[in-house]
mmCIF file of C-alpha atoms (C1' of nucleotides) in Angstrom:
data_model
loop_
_atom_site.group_PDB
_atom_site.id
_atom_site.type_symbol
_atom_site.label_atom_id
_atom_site.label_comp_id
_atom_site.label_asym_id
_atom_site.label_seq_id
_atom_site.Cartn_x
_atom_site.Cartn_y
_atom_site.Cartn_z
ATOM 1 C CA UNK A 1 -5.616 -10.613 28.530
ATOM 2 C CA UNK A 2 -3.588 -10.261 25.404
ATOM 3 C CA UNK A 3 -0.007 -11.022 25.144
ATOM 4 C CA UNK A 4 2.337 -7.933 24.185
ATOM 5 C CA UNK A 5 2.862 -9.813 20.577
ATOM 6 C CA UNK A 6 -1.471 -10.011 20.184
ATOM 7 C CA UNK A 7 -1.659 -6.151 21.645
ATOM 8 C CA UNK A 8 1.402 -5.535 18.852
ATOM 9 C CA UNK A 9 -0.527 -6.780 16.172
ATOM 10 C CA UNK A 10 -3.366 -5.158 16.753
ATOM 11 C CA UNK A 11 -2.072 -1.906 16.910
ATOM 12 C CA UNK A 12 -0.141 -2.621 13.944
ATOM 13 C CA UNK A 13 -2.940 -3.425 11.553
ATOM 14 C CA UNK A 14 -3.872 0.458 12.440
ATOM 15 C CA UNK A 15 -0.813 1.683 10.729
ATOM 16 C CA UNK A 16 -1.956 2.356 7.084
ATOM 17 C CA UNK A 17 -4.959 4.241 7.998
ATOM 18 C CA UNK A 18 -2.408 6.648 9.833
ATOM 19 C CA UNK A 19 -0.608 6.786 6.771
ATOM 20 C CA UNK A 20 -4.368 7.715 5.130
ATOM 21 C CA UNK A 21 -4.730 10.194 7.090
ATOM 22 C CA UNK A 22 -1.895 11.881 7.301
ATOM 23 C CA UNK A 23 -1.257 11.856 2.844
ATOM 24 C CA UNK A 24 -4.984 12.510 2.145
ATOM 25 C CA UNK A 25 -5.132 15.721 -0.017
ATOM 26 C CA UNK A 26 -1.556 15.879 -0.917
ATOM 27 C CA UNK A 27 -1.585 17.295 -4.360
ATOM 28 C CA UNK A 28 -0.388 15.875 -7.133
ATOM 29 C CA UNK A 29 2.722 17.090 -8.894
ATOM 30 C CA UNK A 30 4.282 17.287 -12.287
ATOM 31 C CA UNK A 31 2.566 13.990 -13.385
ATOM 32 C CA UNK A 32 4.099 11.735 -11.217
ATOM 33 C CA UNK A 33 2.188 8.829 -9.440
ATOM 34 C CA UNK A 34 2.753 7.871 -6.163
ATOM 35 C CA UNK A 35 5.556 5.504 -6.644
ATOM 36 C CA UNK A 36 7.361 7.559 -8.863
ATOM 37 C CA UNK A 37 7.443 10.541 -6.291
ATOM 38 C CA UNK A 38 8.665 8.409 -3.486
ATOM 39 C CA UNK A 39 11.280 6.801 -5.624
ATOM 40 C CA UNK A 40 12.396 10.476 -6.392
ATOM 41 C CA UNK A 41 12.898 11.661 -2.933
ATOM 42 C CA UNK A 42 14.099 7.774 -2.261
ATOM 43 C CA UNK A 43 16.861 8.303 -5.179
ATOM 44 C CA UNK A 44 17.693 12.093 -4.453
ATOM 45 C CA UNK A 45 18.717 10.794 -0.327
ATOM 46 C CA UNK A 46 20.589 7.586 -1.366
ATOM 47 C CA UNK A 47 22.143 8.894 -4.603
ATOM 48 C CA UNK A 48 23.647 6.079 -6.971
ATOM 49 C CA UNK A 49 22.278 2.792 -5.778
ATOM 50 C CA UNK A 50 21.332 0.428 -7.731
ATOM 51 C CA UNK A 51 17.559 -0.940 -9.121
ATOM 52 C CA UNK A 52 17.500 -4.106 -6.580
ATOM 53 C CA UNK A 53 18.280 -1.391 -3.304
ATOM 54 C CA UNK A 54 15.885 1.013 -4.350
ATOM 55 C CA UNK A 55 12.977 -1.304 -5.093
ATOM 56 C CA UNK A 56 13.873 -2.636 -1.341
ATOM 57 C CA UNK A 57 13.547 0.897 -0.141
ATOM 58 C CA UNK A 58 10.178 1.464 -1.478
ATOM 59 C CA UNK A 59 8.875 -1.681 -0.791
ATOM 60 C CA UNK A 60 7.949 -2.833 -4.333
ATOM 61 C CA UNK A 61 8.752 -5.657 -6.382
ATOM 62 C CA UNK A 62 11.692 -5.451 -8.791
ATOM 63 C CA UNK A 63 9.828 -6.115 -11.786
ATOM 64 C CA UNK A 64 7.556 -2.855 -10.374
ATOM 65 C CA UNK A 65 10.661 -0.782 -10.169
ATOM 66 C CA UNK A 66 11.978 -1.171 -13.096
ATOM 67 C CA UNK A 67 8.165 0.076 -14.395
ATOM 68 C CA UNK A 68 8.663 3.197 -11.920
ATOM 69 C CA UNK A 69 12.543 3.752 -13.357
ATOM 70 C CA UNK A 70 11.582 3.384 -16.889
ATOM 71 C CA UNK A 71 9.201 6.125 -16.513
ATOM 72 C CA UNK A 72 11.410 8.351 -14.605
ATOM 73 C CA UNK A 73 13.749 7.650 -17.364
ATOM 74 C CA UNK A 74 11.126 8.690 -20.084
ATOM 75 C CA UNK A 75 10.472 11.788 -18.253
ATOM 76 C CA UNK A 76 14.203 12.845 -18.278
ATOM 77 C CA UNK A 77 14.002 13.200 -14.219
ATOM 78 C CA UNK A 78 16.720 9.764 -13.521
ATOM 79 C CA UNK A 79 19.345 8.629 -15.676
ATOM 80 C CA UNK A 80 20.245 4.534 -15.718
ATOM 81 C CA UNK A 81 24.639 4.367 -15.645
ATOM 82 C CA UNK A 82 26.728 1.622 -15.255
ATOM 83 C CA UNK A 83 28.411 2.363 -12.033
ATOM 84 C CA UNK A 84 30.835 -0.572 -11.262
ATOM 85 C CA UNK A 85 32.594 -2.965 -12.287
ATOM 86 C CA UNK A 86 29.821 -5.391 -12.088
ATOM 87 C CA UNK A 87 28.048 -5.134 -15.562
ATOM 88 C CA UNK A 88 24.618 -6.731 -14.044
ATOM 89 C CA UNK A 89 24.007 -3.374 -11.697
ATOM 90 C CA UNK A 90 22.723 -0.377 -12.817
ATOM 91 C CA UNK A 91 23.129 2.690 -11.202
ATOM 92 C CA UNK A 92 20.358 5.296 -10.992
ATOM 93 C CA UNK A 93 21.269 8.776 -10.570
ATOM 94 C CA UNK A 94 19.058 12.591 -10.749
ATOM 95 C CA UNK A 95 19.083 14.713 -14.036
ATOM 96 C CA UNK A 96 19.333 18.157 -13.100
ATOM 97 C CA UNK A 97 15.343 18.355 -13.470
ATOM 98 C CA UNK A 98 15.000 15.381 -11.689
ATOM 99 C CA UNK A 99 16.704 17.118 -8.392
ATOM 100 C CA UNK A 100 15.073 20.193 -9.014
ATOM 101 C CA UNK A 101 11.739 18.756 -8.927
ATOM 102 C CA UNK A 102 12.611 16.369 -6.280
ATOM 103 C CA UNK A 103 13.082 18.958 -4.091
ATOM 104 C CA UNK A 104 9.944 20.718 -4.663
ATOM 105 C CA UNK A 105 8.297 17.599 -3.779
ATOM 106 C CA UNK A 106 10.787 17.296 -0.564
ATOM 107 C CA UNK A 107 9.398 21.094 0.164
ATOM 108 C CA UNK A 108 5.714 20.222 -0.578
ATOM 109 C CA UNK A 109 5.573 16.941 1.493
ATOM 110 C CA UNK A 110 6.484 18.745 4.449
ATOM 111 C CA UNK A 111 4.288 21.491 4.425
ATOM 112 C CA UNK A 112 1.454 19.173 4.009
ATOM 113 C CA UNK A 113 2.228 17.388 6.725
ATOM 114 C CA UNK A 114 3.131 20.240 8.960
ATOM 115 C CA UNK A 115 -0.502 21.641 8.113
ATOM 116 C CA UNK A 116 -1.886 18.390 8.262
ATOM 117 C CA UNK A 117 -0.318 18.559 12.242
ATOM 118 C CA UNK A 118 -1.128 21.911 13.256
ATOM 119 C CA UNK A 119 -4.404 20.959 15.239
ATOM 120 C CA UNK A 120 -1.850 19.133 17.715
ATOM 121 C CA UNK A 121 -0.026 20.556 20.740
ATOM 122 C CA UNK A 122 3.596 20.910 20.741
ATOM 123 C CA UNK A 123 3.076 18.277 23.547
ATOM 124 C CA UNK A 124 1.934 15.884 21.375
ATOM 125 C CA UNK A 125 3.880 16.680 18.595
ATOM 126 C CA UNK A 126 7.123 15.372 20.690
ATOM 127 C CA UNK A 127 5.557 12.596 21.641
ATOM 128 C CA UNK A 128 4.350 11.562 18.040
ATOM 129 C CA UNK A 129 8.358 12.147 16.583
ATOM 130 C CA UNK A 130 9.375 9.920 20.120
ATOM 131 C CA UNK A 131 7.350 7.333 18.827
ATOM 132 C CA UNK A 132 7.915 7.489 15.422
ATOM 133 C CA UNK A 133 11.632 7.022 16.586
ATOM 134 C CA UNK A 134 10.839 4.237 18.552
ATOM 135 C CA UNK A 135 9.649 2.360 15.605
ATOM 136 C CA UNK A 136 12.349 3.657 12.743
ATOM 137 C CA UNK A 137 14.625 1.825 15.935
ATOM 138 C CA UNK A 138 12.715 -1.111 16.030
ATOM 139 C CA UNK A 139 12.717 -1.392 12.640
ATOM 140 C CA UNK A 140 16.601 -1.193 12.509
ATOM 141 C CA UNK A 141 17.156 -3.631 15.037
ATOM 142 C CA UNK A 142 14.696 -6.279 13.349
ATOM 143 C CA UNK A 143 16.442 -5.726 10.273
ATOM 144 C CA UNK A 144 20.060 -6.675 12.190
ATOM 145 C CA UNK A 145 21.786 -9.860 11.056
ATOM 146 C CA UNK A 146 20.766 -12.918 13.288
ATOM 147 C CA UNK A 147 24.268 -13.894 13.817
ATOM 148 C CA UNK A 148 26.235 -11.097 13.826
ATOM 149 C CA UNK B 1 17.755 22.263 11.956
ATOM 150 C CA UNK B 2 14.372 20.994 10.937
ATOM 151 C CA UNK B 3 11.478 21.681 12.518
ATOM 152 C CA UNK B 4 9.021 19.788 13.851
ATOM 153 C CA UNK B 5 6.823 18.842 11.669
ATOM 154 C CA UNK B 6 9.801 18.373 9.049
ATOM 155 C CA UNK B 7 11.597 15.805 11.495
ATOM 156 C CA UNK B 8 8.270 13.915 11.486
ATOM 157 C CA UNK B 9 7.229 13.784 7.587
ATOM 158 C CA UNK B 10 10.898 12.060 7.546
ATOM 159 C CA UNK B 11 10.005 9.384 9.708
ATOM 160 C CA UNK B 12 6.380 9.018 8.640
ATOM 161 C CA UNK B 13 7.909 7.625 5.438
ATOM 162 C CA UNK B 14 9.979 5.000 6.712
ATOM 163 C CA UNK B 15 6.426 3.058 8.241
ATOM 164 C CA UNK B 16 5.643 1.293 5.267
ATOM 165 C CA UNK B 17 9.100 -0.189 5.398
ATOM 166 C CA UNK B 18 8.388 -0.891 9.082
ATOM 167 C CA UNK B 19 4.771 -2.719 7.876
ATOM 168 C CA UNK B 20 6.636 -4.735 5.462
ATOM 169 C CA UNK B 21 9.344 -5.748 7.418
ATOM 170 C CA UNK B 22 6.972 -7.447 10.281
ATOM 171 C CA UNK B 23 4.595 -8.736 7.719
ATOM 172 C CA UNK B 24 7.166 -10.615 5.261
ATOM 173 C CA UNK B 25 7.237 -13.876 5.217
ATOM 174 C CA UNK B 26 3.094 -14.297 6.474
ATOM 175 C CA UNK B 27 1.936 -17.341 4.679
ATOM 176 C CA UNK B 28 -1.295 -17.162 2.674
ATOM 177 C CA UNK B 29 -4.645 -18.751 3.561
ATOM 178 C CA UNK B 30 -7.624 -20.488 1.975
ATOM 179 C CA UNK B 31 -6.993 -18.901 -1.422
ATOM 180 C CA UNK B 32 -7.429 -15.222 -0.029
ATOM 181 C CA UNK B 33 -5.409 -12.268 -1.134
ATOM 182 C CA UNK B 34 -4.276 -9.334 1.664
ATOM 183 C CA UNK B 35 -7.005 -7.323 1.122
ATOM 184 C CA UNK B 36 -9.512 -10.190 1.320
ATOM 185 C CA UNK B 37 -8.421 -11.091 4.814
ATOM 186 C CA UNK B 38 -7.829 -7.509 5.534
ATOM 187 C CA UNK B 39 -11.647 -7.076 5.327
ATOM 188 C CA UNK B 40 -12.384 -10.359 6.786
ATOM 189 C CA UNK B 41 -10.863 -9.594 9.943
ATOM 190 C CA UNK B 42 -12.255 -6.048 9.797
ATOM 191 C CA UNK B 43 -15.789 -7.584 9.425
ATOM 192 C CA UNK B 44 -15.085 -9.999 12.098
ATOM 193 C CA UNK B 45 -13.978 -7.254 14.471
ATOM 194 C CA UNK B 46 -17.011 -4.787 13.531
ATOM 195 C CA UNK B 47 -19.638 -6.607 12.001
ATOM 196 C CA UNK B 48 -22.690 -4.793 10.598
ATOM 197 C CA UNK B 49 -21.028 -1.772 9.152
ATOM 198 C CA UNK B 50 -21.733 -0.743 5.717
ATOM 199 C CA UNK B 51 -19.757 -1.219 2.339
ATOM 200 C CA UNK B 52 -18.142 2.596 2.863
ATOM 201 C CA UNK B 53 -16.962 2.113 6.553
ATOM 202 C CA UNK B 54 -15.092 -0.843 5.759
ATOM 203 C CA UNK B 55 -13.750 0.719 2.676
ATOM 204 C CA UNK B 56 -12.873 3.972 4.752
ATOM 205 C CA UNK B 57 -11.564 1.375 7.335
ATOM 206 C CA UNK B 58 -9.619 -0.458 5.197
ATOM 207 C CA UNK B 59 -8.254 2.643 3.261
ATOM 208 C CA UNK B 60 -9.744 1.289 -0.104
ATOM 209 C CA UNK B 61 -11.536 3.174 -2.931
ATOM 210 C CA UNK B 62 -15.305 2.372 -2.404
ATOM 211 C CA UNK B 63 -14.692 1.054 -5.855
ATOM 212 C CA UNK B 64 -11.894 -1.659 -4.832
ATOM 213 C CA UNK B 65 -14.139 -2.455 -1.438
ATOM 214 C CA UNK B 66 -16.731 -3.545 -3.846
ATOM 215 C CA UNK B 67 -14.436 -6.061 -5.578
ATOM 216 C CA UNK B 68 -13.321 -7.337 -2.183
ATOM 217 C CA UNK B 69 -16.693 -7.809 -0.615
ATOM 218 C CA UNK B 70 -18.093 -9.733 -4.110
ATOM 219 C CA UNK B 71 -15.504 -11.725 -3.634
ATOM 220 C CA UNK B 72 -15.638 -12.685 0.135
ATOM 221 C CA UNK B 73 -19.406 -13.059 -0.652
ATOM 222 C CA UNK B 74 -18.993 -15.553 -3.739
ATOM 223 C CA UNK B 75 -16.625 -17.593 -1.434
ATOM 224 C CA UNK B 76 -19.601 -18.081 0.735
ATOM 225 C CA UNK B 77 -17.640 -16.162 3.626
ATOM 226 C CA UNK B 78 -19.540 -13.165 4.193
ATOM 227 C CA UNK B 79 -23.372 -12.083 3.288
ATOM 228 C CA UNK B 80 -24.806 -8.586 2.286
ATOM 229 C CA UNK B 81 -27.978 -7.547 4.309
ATOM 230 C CA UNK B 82 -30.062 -4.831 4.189
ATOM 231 C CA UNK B 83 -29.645 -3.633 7.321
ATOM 232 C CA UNK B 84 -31.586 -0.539 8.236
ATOM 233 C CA UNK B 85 -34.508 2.039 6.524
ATOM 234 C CA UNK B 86 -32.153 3.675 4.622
ATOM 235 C CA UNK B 87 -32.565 1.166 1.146
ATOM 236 C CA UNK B 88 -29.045 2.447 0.244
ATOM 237 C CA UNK B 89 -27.335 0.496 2.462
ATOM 238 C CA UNK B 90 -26.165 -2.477 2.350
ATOM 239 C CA UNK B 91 -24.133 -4.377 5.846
ATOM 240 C CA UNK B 92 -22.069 -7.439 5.593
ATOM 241 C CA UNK B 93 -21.927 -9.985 8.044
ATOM 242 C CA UNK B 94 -20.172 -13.508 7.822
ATOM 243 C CA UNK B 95 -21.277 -16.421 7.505
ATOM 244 C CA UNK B 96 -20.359 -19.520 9.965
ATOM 245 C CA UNK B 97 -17.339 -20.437 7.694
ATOM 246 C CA UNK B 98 -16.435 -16.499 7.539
ATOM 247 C CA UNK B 99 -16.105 -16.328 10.978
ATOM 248 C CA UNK B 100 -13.744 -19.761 11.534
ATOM 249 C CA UNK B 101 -11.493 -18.525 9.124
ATOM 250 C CA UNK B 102 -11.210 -15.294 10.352
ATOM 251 C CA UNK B 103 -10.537 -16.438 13.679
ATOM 252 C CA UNK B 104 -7.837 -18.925 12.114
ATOM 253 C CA UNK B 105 -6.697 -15.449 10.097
ATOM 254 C CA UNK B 106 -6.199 -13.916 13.480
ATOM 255 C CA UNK B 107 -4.606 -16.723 15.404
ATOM 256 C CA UNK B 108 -2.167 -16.976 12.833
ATOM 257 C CA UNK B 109 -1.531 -13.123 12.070
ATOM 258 C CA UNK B 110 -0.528 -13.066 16.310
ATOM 259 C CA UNK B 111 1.405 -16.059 15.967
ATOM 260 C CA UNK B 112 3.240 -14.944 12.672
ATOM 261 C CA UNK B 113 4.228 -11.165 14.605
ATOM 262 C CA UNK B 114 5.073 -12.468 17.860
ATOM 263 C CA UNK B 115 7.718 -14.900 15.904
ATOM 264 C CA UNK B 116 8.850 -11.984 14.203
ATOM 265 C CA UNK B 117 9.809 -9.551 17.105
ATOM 266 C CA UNK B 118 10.565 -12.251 19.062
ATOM 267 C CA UNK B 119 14.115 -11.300 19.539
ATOM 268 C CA UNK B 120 12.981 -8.109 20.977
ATOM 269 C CA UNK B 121 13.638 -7.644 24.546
ATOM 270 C CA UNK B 122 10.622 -7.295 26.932
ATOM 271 C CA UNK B 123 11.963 -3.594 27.232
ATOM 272 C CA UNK B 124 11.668 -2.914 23.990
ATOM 273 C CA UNK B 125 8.402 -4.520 23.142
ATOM 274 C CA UNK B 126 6.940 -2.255 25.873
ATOM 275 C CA UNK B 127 8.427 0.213 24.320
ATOM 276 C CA UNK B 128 7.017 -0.667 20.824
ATOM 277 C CA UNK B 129 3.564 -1.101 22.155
ATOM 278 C CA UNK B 130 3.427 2.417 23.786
ATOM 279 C CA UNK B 131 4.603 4.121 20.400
ATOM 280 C CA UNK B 132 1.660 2.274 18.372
ATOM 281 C CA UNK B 133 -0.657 3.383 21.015
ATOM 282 C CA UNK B 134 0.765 6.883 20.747
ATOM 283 C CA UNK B 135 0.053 6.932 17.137
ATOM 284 C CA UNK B 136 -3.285 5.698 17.159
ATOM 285 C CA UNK B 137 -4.278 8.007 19.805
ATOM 286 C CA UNK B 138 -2.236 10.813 17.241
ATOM 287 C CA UNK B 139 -4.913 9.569 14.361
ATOM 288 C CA UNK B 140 -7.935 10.232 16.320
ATOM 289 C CA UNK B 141 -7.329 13.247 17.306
ATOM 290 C CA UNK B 142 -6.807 14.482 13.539
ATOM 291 C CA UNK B 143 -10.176 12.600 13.190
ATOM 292 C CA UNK B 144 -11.905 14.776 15.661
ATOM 293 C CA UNK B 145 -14.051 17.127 13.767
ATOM 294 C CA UNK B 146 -12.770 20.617 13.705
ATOM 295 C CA UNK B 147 -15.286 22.417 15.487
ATOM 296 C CA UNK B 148 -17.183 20.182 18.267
ATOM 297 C "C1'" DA C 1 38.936 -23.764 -16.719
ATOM 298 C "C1'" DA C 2 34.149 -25.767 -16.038
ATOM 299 C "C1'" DC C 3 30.183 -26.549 -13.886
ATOM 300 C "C1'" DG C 4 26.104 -25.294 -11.363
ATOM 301 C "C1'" DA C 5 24.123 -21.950 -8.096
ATOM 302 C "C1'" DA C 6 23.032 -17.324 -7.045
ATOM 303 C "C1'" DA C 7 22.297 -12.405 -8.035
ATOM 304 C "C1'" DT C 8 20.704 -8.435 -11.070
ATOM 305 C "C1'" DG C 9 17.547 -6.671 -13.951
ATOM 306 C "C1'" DT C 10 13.812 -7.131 -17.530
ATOM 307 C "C1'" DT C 11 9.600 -8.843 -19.508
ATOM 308 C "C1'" DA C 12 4.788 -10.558 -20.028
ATOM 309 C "C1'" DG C 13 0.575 -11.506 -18.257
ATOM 310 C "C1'" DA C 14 -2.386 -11.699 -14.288
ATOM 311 C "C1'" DA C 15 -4.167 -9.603 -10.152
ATOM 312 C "C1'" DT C 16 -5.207 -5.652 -7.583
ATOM 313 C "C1'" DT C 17 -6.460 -0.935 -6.991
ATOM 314 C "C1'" DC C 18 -7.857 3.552 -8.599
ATOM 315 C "C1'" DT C 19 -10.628 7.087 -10.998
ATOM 316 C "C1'" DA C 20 -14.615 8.718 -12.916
ATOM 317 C "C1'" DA C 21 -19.159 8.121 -14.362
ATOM 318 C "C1'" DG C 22 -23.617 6.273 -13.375
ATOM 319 C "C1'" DC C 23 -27.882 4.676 -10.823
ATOM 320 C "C1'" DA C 24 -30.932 4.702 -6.970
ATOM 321 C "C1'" DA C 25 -32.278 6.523 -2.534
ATOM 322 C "C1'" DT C 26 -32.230 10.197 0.744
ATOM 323 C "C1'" DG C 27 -31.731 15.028 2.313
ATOM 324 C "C1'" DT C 28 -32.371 19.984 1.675
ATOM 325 C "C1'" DT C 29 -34.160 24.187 0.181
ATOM 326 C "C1'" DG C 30 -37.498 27.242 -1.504
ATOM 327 C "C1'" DC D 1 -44.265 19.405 -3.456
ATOM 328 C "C1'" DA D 2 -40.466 20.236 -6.887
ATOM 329 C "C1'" DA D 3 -35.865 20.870 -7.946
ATOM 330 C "C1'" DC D 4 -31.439 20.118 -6.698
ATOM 331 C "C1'" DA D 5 -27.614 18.363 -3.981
ATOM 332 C "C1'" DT D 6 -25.744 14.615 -1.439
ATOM 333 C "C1'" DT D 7 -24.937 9.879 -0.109
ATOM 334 C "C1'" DG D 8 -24.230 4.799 -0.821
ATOM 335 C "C1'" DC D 9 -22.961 1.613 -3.878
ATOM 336 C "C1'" DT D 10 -21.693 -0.376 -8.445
ATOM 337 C "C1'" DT D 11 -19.530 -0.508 -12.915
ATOM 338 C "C1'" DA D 12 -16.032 0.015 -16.609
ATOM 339 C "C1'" DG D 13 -11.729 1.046 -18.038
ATOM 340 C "C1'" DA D 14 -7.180 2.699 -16.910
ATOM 341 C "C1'" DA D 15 -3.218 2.612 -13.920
ATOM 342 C "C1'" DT D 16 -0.400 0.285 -10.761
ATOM 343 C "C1'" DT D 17 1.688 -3.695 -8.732
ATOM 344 C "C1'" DC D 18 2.663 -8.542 -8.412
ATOM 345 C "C1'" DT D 19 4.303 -13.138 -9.825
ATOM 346 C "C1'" DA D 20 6.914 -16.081 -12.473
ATOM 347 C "C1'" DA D 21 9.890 -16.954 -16.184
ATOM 348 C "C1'" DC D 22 13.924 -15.367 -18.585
ATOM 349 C "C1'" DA D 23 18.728 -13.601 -20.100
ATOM 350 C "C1'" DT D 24 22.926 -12.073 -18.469
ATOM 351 C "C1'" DT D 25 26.620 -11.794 -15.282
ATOM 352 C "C1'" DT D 26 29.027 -13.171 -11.198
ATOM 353 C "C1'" DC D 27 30.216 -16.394 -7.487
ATOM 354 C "C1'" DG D 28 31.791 -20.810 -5.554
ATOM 355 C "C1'" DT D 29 33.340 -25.238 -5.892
ATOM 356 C "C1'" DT D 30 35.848 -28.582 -7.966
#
DNA sequence: AACGAAATGTTAGAATTCTAAGCAATGTTG
DNA sequence: CAACATTGCTTAGAATTCTAACATTTCGTT
């Protein structure tokens, strides 16, 4: 019999082919890859933070980001200002485009994934946010200083 | 007040954050790269299966699979067979030295997340488990074919 | 102030993954 | 059977991401 930490891990390695299926036949939009789409939405929520936080957020590697921003920037959607008094950071912020489109893509992600849900009963749609909770929680608490 | 199915694209988002939180810090083995052991444990844990379930499995481009298995296969850790009538298909299986590093691939994977979530309580581990279970159980019902 | 250590962001090149086209084998339809 | 579509896999080239080294700025200690 498995421990809980074996029966964890197991169930974990399951994740990204729930992320599969739930993104499969999303549609493309205005010529923006995947990355660049999330770090949209990712800059349009957290407005103003810097390269470093945002590259965090989406789970890439700096050197990545600053690919992903550079593009944004080309494409007139993000705009790179110096936001403090600390002349390393950069701060990104939307273009008027750049929110415009970002919430199309805000729009269009949900209605995917609303149609991509609506085989499941309200029942199980509960228990599906529950348990996405319970993990956005876990998360959060794994994430807590260790002594603090 | 969002719906739904809007509360739950908002979460959805936040799992690869959740994947790369518990996996950081996993050390690297025998010269392999994620997606090598990936399919090595894959193989290990349904051996047989052809070049496009593991690719479907392991929510790579058939393409990218190929890579991956030429790779595992010129490392002497797994073998393609032709496997059944159908000449088109080709089935992996590993070799002796596949399977004792998959095996060491899993031990270590177990050990590695139960460190991480180690400061979890035993409440919320339970917890944890029964959300991953949820969402599994989520994915195959949107798996189930429409009509049957 | 001065020194080294750490943090922020960029760059260059390698590694990984994707897309689209292609080949061979099988399935389907008339 | 013949023609055509589909499936399984590979290949080639492009796109994306990573790693490691770098320049610049800030922090911390003396």
């Amino acid at each position: 019999m498995p421990t809980r930490g074996e029966a964890i891990a197991e169930l974990v390695v399951l994740l990204p082919m729930f992320m599969k299926t739930l993104l499969e036949g999303l549609e493309t939009i205005a010529g923006l890859n995947v990355s660049e789409k999330k770090a949209l939405m990712c800059i349009c929520k957290h407005e103003g933070g810097t390269m470093s936080e945002y590259s965090k957020r989406l789970g890439l590697a700096k050197g990545s980001f600053t690919t992903v921003a550079d593009s944004l920037e080309k494409k007139g959607l993000v705009e790179r200002v110096l936001g403090s008094d600390d002349r390393r950071k950069w701060v990104l912020v939307l273009t008027q485009k750049g929110n415009r489109i970002a919430r199309e893509i805000d729009t269009r992600f949900k209605q995917h994934i609303t149609a991509k849900l609506a085989r499941l009963s309200e029942e199980d749609l509960e228990k599906l946010q529950q348990a996405l909770e319970t993990i956005v929680a876990t998360m959060e608490k794994l994430h807590e200083r260790r002594y603090g």
